[in-house]
PDB file of C-alpha atoms in Angstrom:
ATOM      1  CA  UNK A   1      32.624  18.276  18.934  1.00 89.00           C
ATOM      2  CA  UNK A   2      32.444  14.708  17.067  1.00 91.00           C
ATOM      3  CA  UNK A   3      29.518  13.802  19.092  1.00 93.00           C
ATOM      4  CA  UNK A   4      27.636  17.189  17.930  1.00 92.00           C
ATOM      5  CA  UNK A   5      28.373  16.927  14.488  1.00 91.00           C
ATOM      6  CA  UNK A   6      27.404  13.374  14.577  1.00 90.00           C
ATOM      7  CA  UNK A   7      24.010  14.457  16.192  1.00 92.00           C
ATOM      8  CA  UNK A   8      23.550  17.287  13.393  1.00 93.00           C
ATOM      9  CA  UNK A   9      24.040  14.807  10.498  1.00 92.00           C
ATOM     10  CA  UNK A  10      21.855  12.164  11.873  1.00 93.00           C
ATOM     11  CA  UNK A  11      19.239  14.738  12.286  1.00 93.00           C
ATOM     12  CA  UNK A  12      19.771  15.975   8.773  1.00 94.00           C
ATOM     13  CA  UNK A  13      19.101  12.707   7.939  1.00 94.00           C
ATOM     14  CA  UNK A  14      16.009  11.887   9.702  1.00 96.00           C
ATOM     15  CA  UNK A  15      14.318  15.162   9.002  1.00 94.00           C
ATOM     16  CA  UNK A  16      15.357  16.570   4.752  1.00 94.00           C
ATOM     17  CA  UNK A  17      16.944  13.291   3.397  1.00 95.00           C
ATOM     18  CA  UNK A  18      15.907   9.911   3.714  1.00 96.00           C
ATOM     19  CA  UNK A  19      11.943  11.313   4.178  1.00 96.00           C
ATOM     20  CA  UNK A  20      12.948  12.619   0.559  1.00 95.00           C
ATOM     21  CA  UNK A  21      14.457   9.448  -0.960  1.00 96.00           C
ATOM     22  CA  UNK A  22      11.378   7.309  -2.585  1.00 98.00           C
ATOM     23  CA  UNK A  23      12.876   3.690  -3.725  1.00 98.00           C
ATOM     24  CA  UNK A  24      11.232   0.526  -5.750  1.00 98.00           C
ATOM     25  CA  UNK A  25      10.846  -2.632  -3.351  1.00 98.00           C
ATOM     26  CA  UNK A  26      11.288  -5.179  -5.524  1.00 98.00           C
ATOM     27  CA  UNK A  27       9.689  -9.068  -4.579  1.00 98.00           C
ATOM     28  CA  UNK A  28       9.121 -12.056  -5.835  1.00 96.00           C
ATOM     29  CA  UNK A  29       6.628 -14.082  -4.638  1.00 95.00           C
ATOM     30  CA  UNK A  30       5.670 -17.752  -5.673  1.00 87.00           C
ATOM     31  CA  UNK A  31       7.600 -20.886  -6.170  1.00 76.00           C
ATOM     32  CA  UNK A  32       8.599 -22.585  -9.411  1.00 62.00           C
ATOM     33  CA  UNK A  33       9.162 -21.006 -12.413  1.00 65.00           C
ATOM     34  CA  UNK A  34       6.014 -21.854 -15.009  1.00 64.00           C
ATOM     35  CA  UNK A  35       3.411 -20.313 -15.153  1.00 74.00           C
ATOM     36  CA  UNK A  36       2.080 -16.558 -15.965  1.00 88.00           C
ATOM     37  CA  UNK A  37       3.585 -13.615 -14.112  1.00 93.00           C
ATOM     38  CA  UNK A  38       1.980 -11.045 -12.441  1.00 97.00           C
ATOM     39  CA  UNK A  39       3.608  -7.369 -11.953  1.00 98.00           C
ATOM     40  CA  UNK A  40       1.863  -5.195  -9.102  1.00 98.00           C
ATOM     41  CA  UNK A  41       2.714  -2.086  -7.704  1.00 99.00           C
ATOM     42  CA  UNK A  42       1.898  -1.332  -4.572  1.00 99.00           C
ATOM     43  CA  UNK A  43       1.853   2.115  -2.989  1.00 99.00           C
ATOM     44  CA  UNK A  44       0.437   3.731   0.140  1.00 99.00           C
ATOM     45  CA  UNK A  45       0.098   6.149   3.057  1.00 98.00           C
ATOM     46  CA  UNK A  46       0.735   9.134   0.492  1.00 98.00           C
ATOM     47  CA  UNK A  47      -0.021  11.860   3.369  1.00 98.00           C
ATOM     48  CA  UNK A  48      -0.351  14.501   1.062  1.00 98.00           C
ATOM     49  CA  UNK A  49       0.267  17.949   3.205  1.00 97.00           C
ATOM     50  CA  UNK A  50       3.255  20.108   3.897  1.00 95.00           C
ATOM     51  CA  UNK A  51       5.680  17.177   4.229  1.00 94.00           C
ATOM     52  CA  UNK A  52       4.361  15.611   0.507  1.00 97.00           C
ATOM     53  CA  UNK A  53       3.703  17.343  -2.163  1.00 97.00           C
ATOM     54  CA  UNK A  54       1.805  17.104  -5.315  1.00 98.00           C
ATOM     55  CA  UNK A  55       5.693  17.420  -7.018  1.00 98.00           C
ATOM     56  CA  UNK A  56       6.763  14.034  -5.577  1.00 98.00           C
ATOM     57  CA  UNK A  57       3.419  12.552  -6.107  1.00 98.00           C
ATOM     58  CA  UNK A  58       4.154  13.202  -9.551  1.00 98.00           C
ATOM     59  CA  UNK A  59       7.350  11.485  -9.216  1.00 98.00           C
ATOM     60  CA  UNK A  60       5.585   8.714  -7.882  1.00 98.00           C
ATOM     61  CA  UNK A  61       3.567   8.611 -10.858  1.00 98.00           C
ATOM     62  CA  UNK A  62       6.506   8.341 -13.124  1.00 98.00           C
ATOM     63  CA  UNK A  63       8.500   5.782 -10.821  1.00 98.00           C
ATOM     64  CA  UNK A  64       5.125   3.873 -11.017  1.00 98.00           C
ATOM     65  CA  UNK A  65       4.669   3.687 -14.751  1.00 98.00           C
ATOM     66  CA  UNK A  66       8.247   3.076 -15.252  1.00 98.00           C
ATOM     67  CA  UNK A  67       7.232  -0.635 -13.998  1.00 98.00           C
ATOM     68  CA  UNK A  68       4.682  -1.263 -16.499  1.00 98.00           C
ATOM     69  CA  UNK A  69       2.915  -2.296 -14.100  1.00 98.00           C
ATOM     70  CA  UNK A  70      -0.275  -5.182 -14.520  1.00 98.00           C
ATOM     71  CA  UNK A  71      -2.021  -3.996 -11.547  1.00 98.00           C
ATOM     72  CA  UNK A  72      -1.557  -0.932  -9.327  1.00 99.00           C
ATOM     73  CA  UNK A  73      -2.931  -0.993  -5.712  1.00 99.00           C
ATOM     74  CA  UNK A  74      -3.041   1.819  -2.765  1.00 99.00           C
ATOM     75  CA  UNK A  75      -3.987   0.791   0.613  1.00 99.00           C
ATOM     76  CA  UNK A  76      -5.408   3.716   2.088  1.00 98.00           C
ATOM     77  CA  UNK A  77      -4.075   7.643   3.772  1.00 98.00           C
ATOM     78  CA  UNK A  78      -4.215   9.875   0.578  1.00 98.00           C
ATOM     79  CA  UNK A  79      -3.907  13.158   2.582  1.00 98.00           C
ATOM     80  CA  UNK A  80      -2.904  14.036   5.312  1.00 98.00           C
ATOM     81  CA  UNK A  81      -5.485  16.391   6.847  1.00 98.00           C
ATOM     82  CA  UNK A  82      -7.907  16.467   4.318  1.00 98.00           C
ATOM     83  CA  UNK A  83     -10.095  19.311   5.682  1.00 97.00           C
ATOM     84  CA  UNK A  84      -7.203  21.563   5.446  1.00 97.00           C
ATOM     85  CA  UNK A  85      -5.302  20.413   2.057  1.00 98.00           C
ATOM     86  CA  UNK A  86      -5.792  23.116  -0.560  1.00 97.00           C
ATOM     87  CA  UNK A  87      -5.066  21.373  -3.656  1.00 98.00           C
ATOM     88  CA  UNK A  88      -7.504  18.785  -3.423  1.00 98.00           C
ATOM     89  CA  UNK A  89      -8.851  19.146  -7.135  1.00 96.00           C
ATOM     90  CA  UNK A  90      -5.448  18.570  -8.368  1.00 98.00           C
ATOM     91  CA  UNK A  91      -5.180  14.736  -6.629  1.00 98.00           C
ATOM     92  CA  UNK A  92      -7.210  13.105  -9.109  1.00 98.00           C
ATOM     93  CA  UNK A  93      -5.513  14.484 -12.110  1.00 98.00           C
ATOM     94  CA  UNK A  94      -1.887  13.610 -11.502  1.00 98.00           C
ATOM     95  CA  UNK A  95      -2.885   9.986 -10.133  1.00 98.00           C
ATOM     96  CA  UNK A  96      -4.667   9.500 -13.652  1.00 98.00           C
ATOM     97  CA  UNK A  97      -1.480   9.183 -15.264  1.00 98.00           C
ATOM     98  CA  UNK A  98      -0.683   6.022 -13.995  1.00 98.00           C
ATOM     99  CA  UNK A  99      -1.059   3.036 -16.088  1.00 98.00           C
ATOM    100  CA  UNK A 100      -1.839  -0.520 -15.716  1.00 98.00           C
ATOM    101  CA  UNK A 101      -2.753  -3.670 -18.136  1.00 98.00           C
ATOM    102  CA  UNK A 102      -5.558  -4.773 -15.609  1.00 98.00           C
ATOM    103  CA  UNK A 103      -6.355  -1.402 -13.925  1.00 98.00           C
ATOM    104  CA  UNK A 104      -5.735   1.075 -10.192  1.00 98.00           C
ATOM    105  CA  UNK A 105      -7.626  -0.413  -6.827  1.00 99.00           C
ATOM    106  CA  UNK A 106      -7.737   1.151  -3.620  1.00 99.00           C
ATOM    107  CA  UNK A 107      -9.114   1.079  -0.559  1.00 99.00           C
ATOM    108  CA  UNK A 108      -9.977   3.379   2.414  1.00 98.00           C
ATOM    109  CA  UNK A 109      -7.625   4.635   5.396  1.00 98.00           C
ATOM    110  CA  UNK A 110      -8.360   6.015   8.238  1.00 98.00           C
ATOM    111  CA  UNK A 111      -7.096   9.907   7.275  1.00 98.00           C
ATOM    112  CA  UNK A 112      -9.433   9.059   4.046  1.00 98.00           C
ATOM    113  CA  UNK A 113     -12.269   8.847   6.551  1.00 98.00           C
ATOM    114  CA  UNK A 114     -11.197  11.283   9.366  1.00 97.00           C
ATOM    115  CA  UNK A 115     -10.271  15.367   9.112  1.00 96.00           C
ATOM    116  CA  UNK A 116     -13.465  15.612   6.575  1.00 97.00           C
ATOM    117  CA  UNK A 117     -11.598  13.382   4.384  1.00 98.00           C
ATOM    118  CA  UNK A 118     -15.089  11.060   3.637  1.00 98.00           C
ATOM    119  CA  UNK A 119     -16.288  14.268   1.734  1.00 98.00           C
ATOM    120  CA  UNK A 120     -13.349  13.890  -0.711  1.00 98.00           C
ATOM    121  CA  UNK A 121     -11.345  10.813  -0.946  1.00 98.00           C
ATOM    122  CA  UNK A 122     -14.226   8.908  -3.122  1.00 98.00           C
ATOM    123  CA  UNK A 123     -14.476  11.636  -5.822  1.00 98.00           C
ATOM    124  CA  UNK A 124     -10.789  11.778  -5.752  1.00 98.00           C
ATOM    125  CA  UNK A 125      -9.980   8.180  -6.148  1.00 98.00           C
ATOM    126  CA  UNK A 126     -12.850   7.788  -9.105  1.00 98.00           C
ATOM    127  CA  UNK A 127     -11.201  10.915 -10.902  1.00 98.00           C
ATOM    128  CA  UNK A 128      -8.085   9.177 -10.395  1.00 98.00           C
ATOM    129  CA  UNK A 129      -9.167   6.224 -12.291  1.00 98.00           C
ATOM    130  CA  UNK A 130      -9.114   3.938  -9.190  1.00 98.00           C
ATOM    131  CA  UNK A 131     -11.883   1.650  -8.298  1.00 98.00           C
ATOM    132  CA  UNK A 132     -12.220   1.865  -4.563  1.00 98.00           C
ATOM    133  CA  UNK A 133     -13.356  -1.086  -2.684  1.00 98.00           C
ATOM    134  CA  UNK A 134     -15.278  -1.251   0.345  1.00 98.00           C
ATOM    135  CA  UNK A 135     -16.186  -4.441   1.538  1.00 98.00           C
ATOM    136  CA  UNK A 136     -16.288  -5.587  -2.016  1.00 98.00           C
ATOM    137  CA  UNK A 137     -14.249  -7.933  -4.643  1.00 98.00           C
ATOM    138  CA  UNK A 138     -13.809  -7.891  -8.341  1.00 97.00           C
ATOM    139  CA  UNK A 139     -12.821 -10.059 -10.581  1.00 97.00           C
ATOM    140  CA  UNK A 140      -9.887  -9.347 -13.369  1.00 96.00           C
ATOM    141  CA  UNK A 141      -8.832 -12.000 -16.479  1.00 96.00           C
ATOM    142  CA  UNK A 142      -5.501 -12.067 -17.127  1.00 95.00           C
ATOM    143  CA  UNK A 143      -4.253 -12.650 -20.815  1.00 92.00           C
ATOM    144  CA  UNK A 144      -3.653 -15.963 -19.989  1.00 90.00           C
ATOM    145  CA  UNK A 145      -6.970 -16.806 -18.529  1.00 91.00           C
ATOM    146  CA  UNK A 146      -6.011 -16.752 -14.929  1.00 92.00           C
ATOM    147  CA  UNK A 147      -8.666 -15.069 -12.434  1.00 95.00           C
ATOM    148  CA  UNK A 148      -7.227 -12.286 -10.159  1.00 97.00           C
ATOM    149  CA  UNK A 149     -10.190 -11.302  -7.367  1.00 98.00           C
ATOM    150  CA  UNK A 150      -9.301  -7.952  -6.317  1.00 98.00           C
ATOM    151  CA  UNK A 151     -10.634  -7.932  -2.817  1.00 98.00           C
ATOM    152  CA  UNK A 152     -11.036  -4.448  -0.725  1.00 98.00           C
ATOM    153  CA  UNK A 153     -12.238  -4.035   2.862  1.00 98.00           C
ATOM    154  CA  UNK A 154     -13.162  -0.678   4.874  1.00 98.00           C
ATOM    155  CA  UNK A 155     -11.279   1.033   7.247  1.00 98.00           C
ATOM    156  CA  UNK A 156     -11.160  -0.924  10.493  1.00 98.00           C
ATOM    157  CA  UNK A 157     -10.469   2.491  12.856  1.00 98.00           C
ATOM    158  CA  UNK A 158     -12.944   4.888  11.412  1.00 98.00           C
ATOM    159  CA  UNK A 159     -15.032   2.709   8.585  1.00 98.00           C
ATOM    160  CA  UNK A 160     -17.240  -0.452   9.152  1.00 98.00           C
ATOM    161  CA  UNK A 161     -15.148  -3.413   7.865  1.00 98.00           C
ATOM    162  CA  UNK A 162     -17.521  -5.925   6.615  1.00 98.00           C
ATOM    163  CA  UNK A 163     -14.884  -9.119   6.161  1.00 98.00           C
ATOM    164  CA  UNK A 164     -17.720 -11.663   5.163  1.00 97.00           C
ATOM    165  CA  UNK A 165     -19.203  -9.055   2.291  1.00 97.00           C
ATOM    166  CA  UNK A 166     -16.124  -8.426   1.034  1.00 98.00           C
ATOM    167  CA  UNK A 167     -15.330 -12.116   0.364  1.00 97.00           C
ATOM    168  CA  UNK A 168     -18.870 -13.308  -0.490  1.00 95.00           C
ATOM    169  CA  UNK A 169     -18.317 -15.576  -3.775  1.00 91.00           C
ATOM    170  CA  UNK A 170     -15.071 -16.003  -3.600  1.00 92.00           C
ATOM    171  CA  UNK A 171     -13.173 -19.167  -4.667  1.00 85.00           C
ATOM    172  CA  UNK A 172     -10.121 -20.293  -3.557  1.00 81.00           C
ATOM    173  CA  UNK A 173      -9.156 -21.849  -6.760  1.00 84.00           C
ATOM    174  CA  UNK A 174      -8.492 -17.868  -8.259  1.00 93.00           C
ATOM    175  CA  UNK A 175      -5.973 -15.926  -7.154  1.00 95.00           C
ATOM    176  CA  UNK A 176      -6.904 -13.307  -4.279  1.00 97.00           C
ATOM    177  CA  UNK A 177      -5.460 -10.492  -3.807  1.00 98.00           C
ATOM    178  CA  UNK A 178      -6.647  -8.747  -0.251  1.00 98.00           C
ATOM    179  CA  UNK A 179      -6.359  -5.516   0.179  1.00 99.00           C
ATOM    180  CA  UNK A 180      -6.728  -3.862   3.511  1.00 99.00           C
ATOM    181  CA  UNK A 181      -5.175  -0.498   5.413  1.00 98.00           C
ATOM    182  CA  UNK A 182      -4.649  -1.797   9.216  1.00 98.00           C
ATOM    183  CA  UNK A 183      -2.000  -5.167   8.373  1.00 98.00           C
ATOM    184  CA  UNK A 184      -3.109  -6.888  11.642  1.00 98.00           C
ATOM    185  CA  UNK A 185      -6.853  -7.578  10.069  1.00 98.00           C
ATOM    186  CA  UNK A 186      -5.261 -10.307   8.525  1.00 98.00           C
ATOM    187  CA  UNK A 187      -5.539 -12.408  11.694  1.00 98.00           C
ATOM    188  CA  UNK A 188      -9.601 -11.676  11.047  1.00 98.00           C
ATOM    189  CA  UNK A 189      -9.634 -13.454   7.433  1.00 98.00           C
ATOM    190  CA  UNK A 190      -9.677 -16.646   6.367  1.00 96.00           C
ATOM    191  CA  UNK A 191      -6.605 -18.202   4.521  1.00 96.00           C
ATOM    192  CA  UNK A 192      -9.446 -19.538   2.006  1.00 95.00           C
ATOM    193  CA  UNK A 193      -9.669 -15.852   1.074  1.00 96.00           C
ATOM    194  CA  UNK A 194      -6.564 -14.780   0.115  1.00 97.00           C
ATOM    195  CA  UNK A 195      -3.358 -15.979  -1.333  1.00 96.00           C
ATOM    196  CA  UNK A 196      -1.478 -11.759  -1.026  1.00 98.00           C
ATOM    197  CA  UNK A 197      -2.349  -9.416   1.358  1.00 98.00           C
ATOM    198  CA  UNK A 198      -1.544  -6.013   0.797  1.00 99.00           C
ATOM    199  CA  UNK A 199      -1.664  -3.265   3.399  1.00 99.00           C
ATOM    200  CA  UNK A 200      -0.104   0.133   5.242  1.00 98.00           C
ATOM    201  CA  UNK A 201      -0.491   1.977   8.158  1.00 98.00           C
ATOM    202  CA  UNK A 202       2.488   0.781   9.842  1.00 98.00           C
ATOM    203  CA  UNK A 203       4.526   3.453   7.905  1.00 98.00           C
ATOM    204  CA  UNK A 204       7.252   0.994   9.249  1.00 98.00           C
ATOM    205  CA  UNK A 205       7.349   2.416  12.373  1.00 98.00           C
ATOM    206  CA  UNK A 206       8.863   5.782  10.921  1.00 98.00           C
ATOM    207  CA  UNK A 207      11.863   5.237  12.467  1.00 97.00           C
ATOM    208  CA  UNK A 208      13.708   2.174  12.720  1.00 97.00           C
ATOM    209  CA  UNK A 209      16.426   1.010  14.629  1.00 96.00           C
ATOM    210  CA  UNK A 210      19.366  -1.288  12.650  1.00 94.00           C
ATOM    211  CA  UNK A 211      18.988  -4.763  13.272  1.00 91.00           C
ATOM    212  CA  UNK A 212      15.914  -4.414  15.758  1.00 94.00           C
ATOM    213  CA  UNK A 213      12.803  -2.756  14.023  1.00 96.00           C
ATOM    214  CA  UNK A 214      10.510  -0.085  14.603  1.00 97.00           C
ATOM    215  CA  UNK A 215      10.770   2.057  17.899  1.00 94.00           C
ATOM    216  CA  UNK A 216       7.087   2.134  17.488  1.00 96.00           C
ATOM    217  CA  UNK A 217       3.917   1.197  15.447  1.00 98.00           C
ATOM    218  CA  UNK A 218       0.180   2.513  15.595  1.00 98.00           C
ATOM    219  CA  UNK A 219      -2.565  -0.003  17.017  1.00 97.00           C
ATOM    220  CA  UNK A 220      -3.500  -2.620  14.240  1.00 98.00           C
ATOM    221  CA  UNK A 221       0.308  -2.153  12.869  1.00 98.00           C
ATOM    222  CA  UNK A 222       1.622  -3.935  16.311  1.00 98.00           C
ATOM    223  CA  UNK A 223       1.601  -7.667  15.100  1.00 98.00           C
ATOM    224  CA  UNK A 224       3.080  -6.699  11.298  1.00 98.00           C
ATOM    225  CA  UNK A 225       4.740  -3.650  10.856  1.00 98.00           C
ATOM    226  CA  UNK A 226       6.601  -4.041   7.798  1.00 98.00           C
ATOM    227  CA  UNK A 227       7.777  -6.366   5.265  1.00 98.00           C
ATOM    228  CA  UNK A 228       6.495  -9.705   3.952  1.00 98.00           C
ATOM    229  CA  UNK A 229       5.283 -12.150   6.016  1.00 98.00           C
ATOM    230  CA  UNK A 230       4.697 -16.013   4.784  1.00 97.00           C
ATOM    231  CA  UNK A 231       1.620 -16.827   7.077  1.00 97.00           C
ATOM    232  CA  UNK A 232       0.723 -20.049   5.623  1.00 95.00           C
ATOM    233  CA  UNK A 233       2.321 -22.273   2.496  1.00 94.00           C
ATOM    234  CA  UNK A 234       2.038 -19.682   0.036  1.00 93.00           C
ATOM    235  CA  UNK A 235      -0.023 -17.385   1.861  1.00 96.00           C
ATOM    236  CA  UNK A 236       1.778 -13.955   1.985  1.00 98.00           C
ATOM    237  CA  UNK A 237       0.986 -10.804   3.812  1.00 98.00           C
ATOM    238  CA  UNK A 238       3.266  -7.953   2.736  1.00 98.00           C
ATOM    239  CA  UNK A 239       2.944  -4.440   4.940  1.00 98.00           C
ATOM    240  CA  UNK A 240       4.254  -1.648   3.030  1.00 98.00           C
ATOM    241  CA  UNK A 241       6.001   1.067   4.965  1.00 98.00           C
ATOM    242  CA  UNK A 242       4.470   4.043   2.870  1.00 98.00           C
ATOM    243  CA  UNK A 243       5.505   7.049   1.173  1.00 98.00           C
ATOM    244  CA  UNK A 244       4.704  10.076   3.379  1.00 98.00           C
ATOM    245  CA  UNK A 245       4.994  11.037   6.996  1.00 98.00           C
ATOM    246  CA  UNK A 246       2.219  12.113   9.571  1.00 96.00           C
ATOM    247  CA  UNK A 247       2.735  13.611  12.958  1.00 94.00           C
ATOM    248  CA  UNK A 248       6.427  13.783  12.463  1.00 94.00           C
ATOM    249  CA  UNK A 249       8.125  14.382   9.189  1.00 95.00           C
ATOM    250  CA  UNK A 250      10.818  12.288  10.111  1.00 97.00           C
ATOM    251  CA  UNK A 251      12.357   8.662   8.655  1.00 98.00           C
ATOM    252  CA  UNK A 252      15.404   6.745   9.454  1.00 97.00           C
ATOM    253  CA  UNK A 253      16.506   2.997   8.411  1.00 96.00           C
ATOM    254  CA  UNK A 254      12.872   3.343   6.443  1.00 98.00           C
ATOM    255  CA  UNK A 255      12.991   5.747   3.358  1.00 97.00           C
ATOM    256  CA  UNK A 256       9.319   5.893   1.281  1.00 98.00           C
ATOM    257  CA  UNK A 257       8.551   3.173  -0.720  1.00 98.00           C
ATOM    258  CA  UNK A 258       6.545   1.840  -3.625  1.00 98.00           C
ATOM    259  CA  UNK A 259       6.443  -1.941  -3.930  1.00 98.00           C
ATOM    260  CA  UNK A 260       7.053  -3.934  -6.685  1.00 98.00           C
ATOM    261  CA  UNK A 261       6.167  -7.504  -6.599  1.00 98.00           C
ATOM    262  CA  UNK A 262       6.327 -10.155  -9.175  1.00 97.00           C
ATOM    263  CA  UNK A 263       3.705 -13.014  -8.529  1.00 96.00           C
ATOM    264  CA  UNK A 264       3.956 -15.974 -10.292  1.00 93.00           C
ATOM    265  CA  UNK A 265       0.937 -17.381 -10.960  1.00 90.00           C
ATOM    266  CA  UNK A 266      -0.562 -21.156 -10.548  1.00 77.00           C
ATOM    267  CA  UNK A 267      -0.945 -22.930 -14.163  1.00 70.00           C
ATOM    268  CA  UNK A 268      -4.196 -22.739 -15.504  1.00 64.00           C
ATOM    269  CA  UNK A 269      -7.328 -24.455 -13.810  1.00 57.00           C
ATOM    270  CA  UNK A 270     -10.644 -24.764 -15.959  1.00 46.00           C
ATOM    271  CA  UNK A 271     -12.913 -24.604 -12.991  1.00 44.00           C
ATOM    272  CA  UNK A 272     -11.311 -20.979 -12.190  1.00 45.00           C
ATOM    273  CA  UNK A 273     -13.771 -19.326 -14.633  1.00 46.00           C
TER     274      UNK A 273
END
């Protein structure tokens, strides 16, 4: 009897609560303490569908804005099956409402590609306020002067990832910020190129075991599956675990997550301009 109503609360878990609980994964990345900050959130792997509704989205929104956020990234995975979602129209218009000093970047995933998605997920993101990257940078100037390259790449599963266009111009001396969906592209870039990396797809496994990691991780999520990850001196990769569910609405030891990270920035450098 223990051992069944152990089984029944676990599974309670897995399946209506912790998919349910969204919290703020807060970082700080960058050593010393001068300098300008940098606040981005970082969200991803929405999976909009049965298991996520436009309701929490919303919530998102709010949780999101609550950070006054300088930048605002998503890495890819707005829907689920985007062929089939019904309230497509509405996307755009409840993703508007987030805020940021510097402005919303995204990139493509391979649901925004797949299940008809490449029909939508473009118009969507632009009515949204996003600028979705594709093999492309741009450049942002904080208050402060500092340069921020923004740097998007395709989808590596369904897209055409084009890792030299993307970075074409760039200068190590700004500070790059690389966003991609598939975490173990990384490996294909130069550290030159970047000085954050930002991805998804992992979902962190979905489930997780305590003190051992995910049970399991889909193909270009096998090297990093969640977390941040110091590749080089002050060369981060961080590989956000998501906020929806596909195949199985299920979560345990991994509840949804928006990330919040703090980057301190390097002083000041005339030749940055």
């Amino acid at each position: 009897m223990i051992i069944l109503v152990i089984i029944i609360a676990l599974w309670i878990d897995i399946r209506y609560i912790e998919p349910n609980i969204l919290i703020e994964k807060k970082l700080e990345i960058g050593k010393g303490n001068m300098g300008e900050k940098l606040k981005i959130v970082h969200f991803t792997d929405t999976h909009l569908g049965p298991s996520y509704t436009l309701e929490e989205l919303k919530k998102l929104v709010e949780k999101t804005n609550k950070q006054n956020p300088d930048l605002v990234v998503f890495t890819g995975d707005l829907m689920d099956h985007p062929g089939q979602y019904p309230y497509k129209e509405e996307i755009g218009k409840v993703l508007s409402g987030i805020q940021s000093t510097y402005g919303k970047y995204a990139v493509w995933g391979n649901h925004d590609h797949g299940g008809a998605g490449v029909r939508y997920y473009e118009d969507i993101m632009e009515a949204a306020g996003f600028t979705l990257l594709q093999n492309e940078s741009k450049a942002v100037y904080t208050e402060a002067g500092h340069k921020i390259n923004v740097i998007g790449i395709d989808d590596a599963l369904l897209g055409k990832v084009d890792i030299q266009g993307a970075c074409k111009g760039i200068k190590e001396e700004a500070y790059n910020i690389f966003l991609m969906h598939e975490p173990d592209l990384v490996e294909r870039v130069s550290a030159n190129n970047y000085d954050l990396v930002l991805a998804g797809h992992s979902h962190g496994g979905q489930i997780q075991i305590p003190f051992i990691g995910p049970i399991y991780t889909p193909g270009l999520a096998e090297i990093y599956t969640h977390g941040l990850y110091e590749l080089e001196d002050e060369k981060y990769l961080y590989v956000n675990s998501g906020v929806g569910t596909t195949k199985m609405e299920i979560r345990f030891w991994n509840p949804p997550q928006i990330a919040v990270l703090n980057i301190k920035l390097p002083t000041v450098s005339e030749d940055i301009q």
